[in-house]
Short mmCIF file of C-alpha atoms and ligand atoms in Angstrom, two decimals:
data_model
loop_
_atom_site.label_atom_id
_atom_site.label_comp_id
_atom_site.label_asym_id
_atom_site.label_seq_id
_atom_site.Cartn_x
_atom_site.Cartn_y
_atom_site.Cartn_z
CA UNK A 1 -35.75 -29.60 32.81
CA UNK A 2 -36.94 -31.56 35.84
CA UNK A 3 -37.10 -35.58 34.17
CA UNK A 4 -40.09 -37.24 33.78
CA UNK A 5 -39.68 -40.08 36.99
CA UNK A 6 -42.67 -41.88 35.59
CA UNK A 7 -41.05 -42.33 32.15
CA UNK A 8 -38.00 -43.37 33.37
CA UNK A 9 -39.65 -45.85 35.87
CA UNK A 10 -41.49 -47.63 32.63
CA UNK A 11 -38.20 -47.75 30.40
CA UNK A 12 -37.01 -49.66 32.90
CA UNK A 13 -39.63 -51.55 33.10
CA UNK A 14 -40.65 -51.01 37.17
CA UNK A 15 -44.40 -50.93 37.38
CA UNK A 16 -46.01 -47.29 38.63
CA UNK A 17 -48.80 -46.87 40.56
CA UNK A 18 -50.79 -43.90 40.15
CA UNK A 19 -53.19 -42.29 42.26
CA UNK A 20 -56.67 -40.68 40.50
CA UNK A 21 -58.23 -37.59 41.45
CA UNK A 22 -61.77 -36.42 40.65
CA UNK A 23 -62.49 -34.53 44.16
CA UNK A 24 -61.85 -31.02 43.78
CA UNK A 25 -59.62 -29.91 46.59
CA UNK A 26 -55.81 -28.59 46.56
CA UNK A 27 -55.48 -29.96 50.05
CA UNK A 28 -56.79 -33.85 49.12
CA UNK A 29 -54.29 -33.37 46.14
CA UNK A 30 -51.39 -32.70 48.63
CA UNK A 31 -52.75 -35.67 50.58
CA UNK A 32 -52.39 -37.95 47.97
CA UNK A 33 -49.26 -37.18 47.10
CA UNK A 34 -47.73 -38.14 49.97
CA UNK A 35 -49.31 -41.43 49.98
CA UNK A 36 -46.45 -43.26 47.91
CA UNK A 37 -47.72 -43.31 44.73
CA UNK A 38 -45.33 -42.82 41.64
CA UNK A 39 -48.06 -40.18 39.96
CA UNK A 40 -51.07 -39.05 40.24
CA UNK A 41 -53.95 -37.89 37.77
CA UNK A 42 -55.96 -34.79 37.68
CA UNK A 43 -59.29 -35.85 36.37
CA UNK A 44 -60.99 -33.23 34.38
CA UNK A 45 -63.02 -35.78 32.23
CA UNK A 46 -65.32 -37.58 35.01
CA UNK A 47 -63.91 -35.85 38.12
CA UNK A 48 -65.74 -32.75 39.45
CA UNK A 49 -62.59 -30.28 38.57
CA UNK A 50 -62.70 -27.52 36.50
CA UNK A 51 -59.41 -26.22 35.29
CA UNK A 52 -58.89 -23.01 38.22
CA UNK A 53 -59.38 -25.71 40.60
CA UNK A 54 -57.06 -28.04 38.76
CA UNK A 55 -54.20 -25.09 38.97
CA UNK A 56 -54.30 -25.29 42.87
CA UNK A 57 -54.11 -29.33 42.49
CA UNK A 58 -50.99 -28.55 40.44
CA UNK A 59 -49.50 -26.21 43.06
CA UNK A 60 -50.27 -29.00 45.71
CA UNK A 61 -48.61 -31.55 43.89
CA UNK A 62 -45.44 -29.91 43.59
CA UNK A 63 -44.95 -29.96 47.43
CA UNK A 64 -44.59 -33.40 47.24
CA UNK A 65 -42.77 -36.25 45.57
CA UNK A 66 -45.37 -37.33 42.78
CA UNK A 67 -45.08 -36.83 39.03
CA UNK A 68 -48.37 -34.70 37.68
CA UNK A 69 -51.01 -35.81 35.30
CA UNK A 70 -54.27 -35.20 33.64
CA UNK A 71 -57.34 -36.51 31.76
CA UNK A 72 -58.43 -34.37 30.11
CA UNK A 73 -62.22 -33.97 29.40
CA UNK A 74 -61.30 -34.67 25.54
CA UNK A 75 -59.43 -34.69 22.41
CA UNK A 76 -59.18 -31.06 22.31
CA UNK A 77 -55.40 -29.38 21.60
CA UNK A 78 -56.38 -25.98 23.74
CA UNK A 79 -57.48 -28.27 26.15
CA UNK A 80 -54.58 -30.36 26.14
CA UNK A 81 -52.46 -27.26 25.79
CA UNK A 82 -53.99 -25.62 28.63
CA UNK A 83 -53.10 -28.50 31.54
CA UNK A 84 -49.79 -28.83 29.90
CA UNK A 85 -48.95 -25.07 30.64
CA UNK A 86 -50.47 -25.75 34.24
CA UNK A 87 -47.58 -28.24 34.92
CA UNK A 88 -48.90 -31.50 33.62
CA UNK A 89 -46.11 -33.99 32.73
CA UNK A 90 -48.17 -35.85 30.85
CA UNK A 91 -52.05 -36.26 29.46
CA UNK A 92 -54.25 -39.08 29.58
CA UNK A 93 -57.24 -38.69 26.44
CA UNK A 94 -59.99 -40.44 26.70
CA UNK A 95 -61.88 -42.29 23.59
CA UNK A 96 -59.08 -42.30 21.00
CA UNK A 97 -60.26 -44.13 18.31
CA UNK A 98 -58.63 -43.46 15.39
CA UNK A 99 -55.26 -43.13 14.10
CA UNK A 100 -56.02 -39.44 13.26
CA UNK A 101 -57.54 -38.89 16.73
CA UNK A 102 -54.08 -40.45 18.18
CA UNK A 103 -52.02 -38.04 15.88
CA UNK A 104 -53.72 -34.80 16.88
CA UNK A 105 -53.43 -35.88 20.41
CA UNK A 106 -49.76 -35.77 20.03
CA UNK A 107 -49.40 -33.12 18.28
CA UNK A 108 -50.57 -30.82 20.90
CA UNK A 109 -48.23 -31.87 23.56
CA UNK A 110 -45.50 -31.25 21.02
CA UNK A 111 -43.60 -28.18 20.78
CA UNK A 112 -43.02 -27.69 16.46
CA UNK A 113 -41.22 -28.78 14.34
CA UNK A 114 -42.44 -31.87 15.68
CA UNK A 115 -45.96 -30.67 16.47
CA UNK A 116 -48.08 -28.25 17.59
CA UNK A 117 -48.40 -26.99 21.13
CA UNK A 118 -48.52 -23.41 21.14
CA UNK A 119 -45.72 -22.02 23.39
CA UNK A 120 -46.44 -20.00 27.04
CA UNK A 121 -45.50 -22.62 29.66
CA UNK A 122 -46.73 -20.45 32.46
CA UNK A 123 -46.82 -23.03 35.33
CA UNK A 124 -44.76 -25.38 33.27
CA UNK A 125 -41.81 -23.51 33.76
CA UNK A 126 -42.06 -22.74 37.24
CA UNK A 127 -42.23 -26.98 37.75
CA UNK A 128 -39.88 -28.04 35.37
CA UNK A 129 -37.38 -25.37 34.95
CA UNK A 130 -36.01 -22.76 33.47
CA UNK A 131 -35.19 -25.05 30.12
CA UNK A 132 -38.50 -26.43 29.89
CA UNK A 133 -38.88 -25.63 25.85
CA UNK A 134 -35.72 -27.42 24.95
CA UNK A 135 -36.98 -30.81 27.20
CA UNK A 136 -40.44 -30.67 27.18
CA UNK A 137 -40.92 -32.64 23.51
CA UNK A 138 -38.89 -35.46 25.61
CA UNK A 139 -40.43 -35.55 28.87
CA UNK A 140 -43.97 -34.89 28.28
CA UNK A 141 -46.26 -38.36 28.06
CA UNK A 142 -49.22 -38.74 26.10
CA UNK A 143 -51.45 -41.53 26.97
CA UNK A 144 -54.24 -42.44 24.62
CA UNK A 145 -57.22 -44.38 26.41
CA UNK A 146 -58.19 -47.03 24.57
CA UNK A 147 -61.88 -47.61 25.25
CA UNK A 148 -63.81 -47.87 22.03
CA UNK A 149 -64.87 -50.32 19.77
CA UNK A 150 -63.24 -48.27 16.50
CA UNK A 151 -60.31 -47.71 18.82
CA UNK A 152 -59.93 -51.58 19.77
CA UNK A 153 -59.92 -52.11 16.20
CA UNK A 154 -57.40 -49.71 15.07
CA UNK A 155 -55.61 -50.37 18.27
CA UNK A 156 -52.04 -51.53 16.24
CA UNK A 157 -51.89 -48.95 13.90
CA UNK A 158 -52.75 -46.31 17.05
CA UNK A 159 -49.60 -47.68 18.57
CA UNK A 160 -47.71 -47.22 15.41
CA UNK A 161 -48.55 -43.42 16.01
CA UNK A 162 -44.53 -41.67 16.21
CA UNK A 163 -44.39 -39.73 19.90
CA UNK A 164 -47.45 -41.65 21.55
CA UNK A 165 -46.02 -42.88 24.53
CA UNK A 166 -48.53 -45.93 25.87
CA UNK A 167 -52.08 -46.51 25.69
CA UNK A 168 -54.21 -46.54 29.11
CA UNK A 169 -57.48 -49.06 29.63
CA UNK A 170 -60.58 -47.77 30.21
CA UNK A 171 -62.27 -50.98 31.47
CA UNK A 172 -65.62 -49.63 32.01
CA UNK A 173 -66.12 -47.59 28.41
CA UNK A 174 -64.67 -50.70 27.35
CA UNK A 175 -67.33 -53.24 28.55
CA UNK A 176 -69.83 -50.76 27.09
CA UNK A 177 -68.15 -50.47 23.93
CA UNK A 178 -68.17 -54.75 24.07
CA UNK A 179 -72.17 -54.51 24.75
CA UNK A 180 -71.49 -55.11 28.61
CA UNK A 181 -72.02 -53.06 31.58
CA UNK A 182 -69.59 -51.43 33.40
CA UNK A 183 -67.31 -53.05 36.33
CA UNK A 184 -67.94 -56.15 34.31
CA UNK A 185 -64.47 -56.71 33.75
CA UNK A 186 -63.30 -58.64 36.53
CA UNK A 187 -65.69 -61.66 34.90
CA UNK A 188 -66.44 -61.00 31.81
CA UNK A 189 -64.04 -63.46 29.33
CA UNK A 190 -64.69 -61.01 26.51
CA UNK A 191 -63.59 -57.36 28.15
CA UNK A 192 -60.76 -59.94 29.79
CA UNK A 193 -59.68 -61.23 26.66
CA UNK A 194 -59.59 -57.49 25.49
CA UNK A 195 -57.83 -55.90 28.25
CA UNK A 196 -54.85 -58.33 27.31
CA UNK A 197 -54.37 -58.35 23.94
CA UNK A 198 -54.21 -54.47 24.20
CA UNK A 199 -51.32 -55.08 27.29
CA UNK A 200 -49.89 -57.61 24.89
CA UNK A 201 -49.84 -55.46 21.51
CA UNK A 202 -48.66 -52.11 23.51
CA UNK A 203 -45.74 -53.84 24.85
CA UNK A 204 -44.82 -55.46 21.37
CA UNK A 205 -44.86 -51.94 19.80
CA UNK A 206 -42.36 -51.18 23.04
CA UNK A 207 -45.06 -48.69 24.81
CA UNK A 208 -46.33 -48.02 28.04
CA UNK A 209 -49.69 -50.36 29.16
CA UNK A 210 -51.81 -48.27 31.64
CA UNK A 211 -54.93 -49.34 32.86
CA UNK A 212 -57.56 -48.13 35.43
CA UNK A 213 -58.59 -50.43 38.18
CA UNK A 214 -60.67 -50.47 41.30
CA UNK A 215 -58.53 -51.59 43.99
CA UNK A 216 -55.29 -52.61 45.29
CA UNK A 217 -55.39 -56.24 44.64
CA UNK A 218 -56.96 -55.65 40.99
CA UNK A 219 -53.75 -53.37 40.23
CA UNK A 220 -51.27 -56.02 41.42
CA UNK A 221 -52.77 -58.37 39.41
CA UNK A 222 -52.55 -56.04 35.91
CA UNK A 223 -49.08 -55.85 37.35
CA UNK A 224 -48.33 -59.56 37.29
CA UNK A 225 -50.11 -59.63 34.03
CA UNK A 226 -47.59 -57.20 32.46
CA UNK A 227 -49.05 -53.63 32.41
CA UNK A 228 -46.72 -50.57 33.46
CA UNK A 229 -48.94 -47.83 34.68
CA UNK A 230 -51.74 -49.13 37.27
CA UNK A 231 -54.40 -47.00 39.35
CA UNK A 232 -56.12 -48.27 42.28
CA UNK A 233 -59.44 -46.29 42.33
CA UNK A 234 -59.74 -43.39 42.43
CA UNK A 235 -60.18 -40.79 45.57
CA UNK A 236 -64.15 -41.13 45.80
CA UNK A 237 -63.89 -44.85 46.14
CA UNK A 238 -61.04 -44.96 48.14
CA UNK A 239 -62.48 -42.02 50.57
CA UNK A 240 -65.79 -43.90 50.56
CA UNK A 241 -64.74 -47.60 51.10
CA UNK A 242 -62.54 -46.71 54.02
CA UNK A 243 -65.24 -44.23 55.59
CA UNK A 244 -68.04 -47.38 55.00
CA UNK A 245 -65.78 -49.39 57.14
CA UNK A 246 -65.02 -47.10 59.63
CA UNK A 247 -68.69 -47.02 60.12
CA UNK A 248 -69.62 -50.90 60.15
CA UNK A 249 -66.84 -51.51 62.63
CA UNK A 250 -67.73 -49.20 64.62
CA UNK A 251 -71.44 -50.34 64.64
CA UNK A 252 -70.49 -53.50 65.02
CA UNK A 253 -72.65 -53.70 61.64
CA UNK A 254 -72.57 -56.14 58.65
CA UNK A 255 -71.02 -54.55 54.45
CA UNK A 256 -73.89 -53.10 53.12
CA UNK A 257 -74.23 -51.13 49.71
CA UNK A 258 -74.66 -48.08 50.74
CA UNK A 259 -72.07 -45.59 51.06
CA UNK A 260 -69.88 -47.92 49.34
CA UNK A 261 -68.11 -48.17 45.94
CA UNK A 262 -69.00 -44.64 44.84
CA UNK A 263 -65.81 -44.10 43.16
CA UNK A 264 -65.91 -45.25 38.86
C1 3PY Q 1 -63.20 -46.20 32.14
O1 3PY Q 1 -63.18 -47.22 32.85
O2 3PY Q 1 -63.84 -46.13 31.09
C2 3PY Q 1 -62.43 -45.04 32.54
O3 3PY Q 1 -62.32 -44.12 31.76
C3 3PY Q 1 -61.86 -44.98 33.92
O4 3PY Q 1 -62.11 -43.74 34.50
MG1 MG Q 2 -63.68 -44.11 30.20
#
């Protein structure tokens, strides 16, 4: 079976970035691909992709050098099941907050005796070969976003959960879940002090920190702060930033709001 490059990259402890897709489009998937990012993420949680479209983002993918991954919308093992037969090498879940939650999670991207995932690989096969069944219990990641109160709380014994790989932030559920508002993060002492004791307590338990960020320089920094898995925005903002300045310096014209930061 084709190895996980992502998982590898993280055992040895080399920081991946990974690029975040909610715009529904094969051909912006094979454009991001080839943009030098380690992975990249199939949104199906806040992005505006359905899972046909998500297929043909799969297929894209493949032509280039990235590993695949989703979020899926939620905690849901046909769900789960579903992307993983499309080719997903590993799922992101949003809102884990509970041990149970964490073990179910799991247990779907697990072929038995150790879980499960229901077997018909479909697409999975085609990606990683013709021996995906006896690899895939190895190579598949499972990411559970940590972005609750109850899940900050039960955050150590989440991480004790056998087969999770790594937890990934959710900064802005997190503020909220802290009684602050989204994209508070950067200032905010308490989501702060959060974000890094749940970098700190996933690399004591020997797993994967992820976390989602807004741009370039805010990845490099979770980087030098010790997390593994970093995204810089996702395509909206990234699109929408880079269009906004084409525009001002081409009008000669002064940042403004608009047009700007539509990405979450
Ligand atoms: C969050 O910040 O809550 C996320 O889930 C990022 O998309
Ligand atoms: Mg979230």
């Amino acid at each position: 079976m084709r190895s996980n490059r992502l998982k590898e990259m993280c055992q040895r402890q080399e920081a991946a970035v990974n690029a975040w897709l909610s715009i529904p489009s094969s051909y912006c998937a094979e454009v991001m691909g080839h943009q030098g990012f380690d992975a990249v993420t199939i949104d199906l949680q806040h992005g505006m992709i359905g899972f046909e479209q998500a297929i043909g983002m799969f297929q894209a993918l493949s032509a280039t050098p990235v590993l695949p991954l989703a979020r899926v919308s939620r905690n849901d093992p046909a769900l789960v099941m579903q992307l993983l037969d499309a080719g997903a090498y590993g799922i992101i879940c949003p809102m884990i907050s509970s041990v149970e939650e964490a073990r179910s999670l799991v247990s779907a991207c697990r072929y038995p005796p150790v879980g499960t995932r229901s077997f018909g690989p479909a697409r999975g096969l085609l990606y990683g070969g013709p021996d995906y069944f006896q690899g895939a219990n190895d190579e598949i990641l499972v990411l559970a976003m940590i972005e609750t109160r109850q899940g900050l709380d039960a955050l150590d014994a989440i991480l004790a959960v056998e087969g999770l790989d790594g937890i990934f932030v959710g900064p802005n559920d997190l503020a909220l879940a802290l009684g602050k508002t989204p994209k508070s993060e950067p200032d905010d002492q308490d989501v702060r002090q959060a974000i890094a004791h749940i970098c700190e307590r996933t690399r004591a338990h020997g797993k994967i920190p992820g976390i989602f960020c807004s741009t370039g320089e805010a990845a490099a920094q979770r980087i030098a702060e010790g997390f593994l898995l970093v995204t810089p925005g996702n395509d909206v903002g990234l699109l929408s930033q880079a269009a906004h300045r084409a525009v001002q310096v081409a009008k000669g014209t002064q940042p403004s709001k608009q047009g700007a930061g539509s990405g979450y």
